mmCIF file of C-alpha atoms and ligand atoms in Angstrom:
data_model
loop_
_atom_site.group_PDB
_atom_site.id
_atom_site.type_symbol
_atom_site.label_atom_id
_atom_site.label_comp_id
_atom_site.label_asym_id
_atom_site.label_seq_id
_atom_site.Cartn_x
_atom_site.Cartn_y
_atom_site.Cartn_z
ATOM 1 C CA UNK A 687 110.085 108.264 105.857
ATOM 2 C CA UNK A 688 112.985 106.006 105.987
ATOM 3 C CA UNK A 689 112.207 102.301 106.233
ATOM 4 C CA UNK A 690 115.476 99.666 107.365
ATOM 5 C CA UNK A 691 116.389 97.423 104.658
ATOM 6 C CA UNK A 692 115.130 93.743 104.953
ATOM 7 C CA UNK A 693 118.001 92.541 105.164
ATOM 8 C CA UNK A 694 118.466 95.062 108.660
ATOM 9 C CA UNK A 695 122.025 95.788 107.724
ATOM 10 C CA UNK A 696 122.678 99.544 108.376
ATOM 11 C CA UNK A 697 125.497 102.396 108.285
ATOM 12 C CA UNK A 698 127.916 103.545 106.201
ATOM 13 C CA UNK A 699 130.676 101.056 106.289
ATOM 14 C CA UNK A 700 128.608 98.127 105.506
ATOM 15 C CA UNK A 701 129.498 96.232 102.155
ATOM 16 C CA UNK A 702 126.828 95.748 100.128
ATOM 17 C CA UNK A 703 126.890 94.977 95.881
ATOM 18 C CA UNK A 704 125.518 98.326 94.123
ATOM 19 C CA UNK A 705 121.622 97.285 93.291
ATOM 20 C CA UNK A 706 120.480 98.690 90.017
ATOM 21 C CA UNK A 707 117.694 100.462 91.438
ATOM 22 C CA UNK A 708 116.750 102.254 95.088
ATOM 23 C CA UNK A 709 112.972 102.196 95.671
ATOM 24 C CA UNK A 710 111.947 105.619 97.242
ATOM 25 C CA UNK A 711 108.606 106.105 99.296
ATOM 26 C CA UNK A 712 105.981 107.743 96.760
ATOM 27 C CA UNK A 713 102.808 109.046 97.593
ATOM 28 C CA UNK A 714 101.495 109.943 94.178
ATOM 29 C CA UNK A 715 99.680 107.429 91.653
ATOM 30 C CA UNK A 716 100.921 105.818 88.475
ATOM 31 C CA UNK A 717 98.579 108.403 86.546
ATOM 32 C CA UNK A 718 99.692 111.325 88.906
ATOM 33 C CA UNK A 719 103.432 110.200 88.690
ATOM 34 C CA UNK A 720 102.530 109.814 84.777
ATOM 35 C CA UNK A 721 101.119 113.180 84.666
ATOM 36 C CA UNK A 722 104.411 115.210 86.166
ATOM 37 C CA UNK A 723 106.324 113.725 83.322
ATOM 38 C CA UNK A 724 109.924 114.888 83.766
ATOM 39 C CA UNK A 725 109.440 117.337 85.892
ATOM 40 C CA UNK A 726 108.734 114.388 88.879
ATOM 41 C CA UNK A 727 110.249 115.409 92.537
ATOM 42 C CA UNK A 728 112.188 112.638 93.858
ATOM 43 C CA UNK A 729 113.224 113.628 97.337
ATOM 44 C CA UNK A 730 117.025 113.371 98.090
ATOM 45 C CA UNK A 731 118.137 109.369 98.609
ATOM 46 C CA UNK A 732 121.579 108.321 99.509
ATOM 47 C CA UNK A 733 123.764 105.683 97.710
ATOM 48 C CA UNK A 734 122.776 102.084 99.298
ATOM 49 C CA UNK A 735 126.494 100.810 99.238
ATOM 50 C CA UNK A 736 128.056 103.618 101.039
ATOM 51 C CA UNK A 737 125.337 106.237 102.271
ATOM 52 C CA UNK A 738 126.586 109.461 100.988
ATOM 53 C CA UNK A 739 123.916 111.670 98.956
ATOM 54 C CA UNK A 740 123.553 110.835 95.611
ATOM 55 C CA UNK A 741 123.262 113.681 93.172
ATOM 56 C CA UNK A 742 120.789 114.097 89.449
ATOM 57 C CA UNK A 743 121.707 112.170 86.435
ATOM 58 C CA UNK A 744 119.222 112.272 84.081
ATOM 59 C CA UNK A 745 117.097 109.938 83.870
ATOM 60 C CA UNK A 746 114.672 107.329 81.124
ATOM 61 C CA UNK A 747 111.223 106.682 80.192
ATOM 62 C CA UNK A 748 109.285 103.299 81.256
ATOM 63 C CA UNK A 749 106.058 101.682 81.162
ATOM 64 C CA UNK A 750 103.993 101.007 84.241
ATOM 65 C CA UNK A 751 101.101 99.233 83.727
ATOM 66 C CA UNK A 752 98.155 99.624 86.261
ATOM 67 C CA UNK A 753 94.455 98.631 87.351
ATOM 68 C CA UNK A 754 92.224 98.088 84.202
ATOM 69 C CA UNK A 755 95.099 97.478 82.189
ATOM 70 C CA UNK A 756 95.726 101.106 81.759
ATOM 71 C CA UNK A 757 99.503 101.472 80.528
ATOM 72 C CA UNK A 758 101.641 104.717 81.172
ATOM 73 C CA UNK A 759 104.938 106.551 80.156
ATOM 74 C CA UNK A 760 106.977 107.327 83.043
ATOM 75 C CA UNK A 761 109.937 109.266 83.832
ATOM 76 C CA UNK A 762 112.197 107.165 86.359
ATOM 77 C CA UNK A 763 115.057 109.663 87.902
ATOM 78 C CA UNK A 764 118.552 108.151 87.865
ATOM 79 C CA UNK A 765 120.882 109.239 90.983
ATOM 80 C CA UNK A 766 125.095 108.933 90.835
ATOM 81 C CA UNK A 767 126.905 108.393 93.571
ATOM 82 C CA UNK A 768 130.062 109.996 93.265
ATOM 83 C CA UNK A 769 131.980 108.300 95.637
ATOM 84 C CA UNK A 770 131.446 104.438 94.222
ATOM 85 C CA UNK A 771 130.768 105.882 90.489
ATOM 86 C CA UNK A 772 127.823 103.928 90.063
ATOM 87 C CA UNK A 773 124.484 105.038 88.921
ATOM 88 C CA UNK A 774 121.131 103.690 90.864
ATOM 89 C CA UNK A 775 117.847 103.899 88.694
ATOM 90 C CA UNK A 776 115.130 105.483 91.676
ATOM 91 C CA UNK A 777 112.214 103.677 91.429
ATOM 92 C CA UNK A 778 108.540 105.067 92.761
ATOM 93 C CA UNK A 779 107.509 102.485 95.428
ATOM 94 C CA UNK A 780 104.472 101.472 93.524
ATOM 95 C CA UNK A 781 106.413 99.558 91.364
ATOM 96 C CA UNK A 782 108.381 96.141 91.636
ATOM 97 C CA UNK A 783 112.317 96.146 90.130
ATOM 98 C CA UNK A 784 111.639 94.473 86.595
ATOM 99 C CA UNK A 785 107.915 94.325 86.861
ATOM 100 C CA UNK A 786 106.170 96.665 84.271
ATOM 101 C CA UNK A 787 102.607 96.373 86.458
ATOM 102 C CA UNK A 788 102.237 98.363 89.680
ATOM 103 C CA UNK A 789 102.565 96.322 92.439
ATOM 104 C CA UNK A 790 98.902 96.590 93.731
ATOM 105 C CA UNK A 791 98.044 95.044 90.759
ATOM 106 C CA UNK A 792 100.445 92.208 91.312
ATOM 107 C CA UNK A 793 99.150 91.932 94.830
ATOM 108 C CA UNK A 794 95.563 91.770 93.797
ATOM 109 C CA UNK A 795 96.343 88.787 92.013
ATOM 110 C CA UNK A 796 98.889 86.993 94.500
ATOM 111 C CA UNK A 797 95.594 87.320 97.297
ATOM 112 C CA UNK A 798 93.633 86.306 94.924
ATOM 113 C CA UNK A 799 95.604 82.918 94.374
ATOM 114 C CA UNK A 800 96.842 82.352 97.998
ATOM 115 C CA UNK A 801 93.102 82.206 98.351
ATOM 116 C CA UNK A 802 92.845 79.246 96.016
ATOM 117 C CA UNK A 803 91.444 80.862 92.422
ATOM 118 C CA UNK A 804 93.166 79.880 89.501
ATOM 119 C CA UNK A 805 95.181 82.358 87.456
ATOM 120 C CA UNK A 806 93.257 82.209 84.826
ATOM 121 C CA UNK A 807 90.241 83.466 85.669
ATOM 122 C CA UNK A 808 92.558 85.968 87.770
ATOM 123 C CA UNK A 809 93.816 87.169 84.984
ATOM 124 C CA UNK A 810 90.512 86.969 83.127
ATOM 125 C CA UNK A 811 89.142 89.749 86.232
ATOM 126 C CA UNK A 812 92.019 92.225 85.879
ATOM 127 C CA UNK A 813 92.153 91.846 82.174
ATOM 128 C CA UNK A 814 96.210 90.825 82.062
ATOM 129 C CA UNK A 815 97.672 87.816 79.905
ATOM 130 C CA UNK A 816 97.438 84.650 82.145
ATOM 131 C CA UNK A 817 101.157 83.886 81.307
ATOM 132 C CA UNK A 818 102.019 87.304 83.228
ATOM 133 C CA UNK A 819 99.563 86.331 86.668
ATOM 134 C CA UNK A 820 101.131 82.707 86.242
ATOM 135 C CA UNK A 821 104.605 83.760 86.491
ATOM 136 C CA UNK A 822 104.093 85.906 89.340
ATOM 137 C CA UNK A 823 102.812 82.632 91.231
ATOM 138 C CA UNK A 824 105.226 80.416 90.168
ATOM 139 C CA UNK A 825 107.709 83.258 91.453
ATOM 140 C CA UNK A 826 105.958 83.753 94.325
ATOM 141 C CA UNK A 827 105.485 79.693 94.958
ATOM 142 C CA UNK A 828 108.647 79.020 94.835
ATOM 143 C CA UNK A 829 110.773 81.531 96.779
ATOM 144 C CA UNK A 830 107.701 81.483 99.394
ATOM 145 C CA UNK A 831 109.738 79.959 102.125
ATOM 146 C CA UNK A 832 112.529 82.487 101.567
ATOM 147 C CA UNK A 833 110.234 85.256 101.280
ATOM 148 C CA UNK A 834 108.501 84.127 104.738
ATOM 149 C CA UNK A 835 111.602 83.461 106.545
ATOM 150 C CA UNK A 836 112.676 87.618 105.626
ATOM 151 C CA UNK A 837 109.222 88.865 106.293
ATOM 152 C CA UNK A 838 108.884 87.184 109.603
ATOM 153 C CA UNK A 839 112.656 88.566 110.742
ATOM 154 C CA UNK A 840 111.584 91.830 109.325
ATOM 155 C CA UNK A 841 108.702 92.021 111.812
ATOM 156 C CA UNK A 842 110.366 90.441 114.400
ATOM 157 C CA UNK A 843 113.054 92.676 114.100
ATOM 158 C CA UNK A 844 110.358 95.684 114.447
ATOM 159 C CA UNK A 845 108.568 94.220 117.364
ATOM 160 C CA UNK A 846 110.271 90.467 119.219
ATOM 161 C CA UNK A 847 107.020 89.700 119.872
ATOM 162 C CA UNK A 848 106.057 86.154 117.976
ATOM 163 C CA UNK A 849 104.055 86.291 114.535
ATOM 164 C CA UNK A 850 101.112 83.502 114.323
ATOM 165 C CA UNK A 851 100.288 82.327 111.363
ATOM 166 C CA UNK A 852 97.120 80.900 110.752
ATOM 167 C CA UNK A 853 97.880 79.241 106.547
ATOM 168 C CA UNK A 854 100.937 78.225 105.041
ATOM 169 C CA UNK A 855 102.673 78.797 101.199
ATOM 170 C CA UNK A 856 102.213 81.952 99.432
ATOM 171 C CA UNK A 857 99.190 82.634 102.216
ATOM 172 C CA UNK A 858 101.446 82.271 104.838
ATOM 173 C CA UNK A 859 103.958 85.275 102.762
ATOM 174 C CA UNK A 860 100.961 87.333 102.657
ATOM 175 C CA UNK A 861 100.001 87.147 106.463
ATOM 176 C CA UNK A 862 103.548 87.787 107.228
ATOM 177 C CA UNK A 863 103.736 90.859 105.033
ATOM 178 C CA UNK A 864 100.495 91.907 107.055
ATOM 179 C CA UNK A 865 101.994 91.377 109.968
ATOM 180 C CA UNK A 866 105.377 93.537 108.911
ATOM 181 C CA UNK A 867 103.656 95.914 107.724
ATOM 182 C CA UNK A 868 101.141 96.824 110.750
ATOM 183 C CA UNK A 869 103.982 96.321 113.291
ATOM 184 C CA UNK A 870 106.182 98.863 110.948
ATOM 185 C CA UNK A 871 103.003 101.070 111.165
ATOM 186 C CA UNK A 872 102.563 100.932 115.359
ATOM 187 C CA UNK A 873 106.626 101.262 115.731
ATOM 188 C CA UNK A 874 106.651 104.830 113.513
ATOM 189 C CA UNK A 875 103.566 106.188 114.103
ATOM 190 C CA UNK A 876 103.252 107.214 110.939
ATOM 191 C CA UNK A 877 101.524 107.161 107.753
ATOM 192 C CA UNK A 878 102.751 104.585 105.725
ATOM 193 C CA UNK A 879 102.130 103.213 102.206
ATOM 194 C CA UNK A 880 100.161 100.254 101.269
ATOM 195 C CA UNK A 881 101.625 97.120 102.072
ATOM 196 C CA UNK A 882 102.728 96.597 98.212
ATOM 197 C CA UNK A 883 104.582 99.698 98.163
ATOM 198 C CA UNK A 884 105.897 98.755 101.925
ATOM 199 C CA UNK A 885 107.219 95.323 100.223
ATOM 200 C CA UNK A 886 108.854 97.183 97.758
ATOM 201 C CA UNK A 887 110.228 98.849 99.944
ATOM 202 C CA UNK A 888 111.813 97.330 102.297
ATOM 203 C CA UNK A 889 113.289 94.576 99.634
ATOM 204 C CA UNK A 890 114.834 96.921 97.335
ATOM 205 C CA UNK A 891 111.946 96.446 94.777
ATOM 206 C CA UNK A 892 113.112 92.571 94.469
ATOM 207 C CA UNK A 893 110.206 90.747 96.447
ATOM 208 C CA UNK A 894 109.620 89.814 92.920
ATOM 209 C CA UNK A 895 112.118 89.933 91.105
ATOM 210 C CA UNK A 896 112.497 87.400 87.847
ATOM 211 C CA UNK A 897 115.857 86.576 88.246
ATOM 212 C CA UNK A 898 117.572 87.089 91.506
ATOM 213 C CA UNK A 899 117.033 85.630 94.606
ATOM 214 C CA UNK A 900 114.675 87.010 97.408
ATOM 215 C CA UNK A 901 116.629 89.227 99.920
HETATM 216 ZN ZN1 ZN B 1076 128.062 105.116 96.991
#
């Protein structure tokens, strides 16, 4: 399954700055992922800057953290791309770039707030330090209307018809996602991941991400 990027730009002569990491569609579980060790399949990707396959190179150990706080070793594959001599970590889908919880987690707790609970008692329920849920809404707070405006030309980009939206803020992010994500699932037909991993996705892993600005 190949999913466009958010950003819709396609083909090989587009110029793009070499991400750090490719998020690739994975069907398995932290624990199963966890459980393969190094010996984890990652189906052949290409190089995001200039398309052409990228080939093995080795590879590090992480830490994914997932529901009931259970915490994991994992084996992330790196891939090299001979042709712009860069190296792209490839990231399972289930995971955020630069987040160390799975991203279902994460989404647990960004419905939970869009739907007005605190983060503390969110953070109380899926036993995480409140500093960790509280920086995910303040990330999520305040690149919501950037995060909106790419969600809602993502699935208007999939399908022109108009996207209602019933709430506004984070809410409003989370509808849209919805909305991307079930439009993405009529256009292909096809099985896709949950709408975490489908965020992922089709941002690059950087819905989320700390430090960088939402694509
Ligand atoms: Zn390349």
């Amino acid at each position: 399954m190949t999913l466009p990027a958010m950003d819709g730009r396609e083909g090989r002569n587009r110029v793009t700055p070499h991400p750090m990491a490719i998020i690739w569609p994975c069907p398995l579980t932290p624990s199963s992922y966890a459980w393969a060790g190094k010996q984890i399949i990652v189906p052949s990707q290409v190089c995001s800057a200039c398309q052409r396959p990228l080939s093995g190179w080795g590879g590090y150990w992480r830490w994914v953290r997932s529901e009931h706080r259970l915490e994991q070793r994992i084996w992330i594959r790196r891939g090299w791309c001979a042709c712009c001599q860069h190296t792209q970590a490839l990231l399972p889908s289930f995971l955020f770039a630069h987040r160390i919880d799975a991203n279902v987690v994460i989404g647990s707790a960004l419905e939970q707030a869009a739907a007005g609970s605190g983060t503390r008692p969110i953070a109380q329920r899926l036993e995480l330090p409140h500093t960790t849920v509280r920086d995910w809404w303040r990330r999520v707070t305040a690149t919501a209307p950037l995060l909106l405006a790419a969600l809602l030309a993502y699935a208007t980009s999939v399908d022109p018809a108009p996207v209602t939206l019933l709430m506004d803020g984070v809410a409003a992010v989370l509808e849209a996602l919805a909305q991307a994500c079930e439009r993405t699932r009529q256009r292909l037909g096809t099985r896709l991941p949950d709408c975490w991993a489908f965020w992922s996705l089709i941002s690059g892993g950087l819905a989320l991400a700390p430090h960088t600005s939402p694509p």
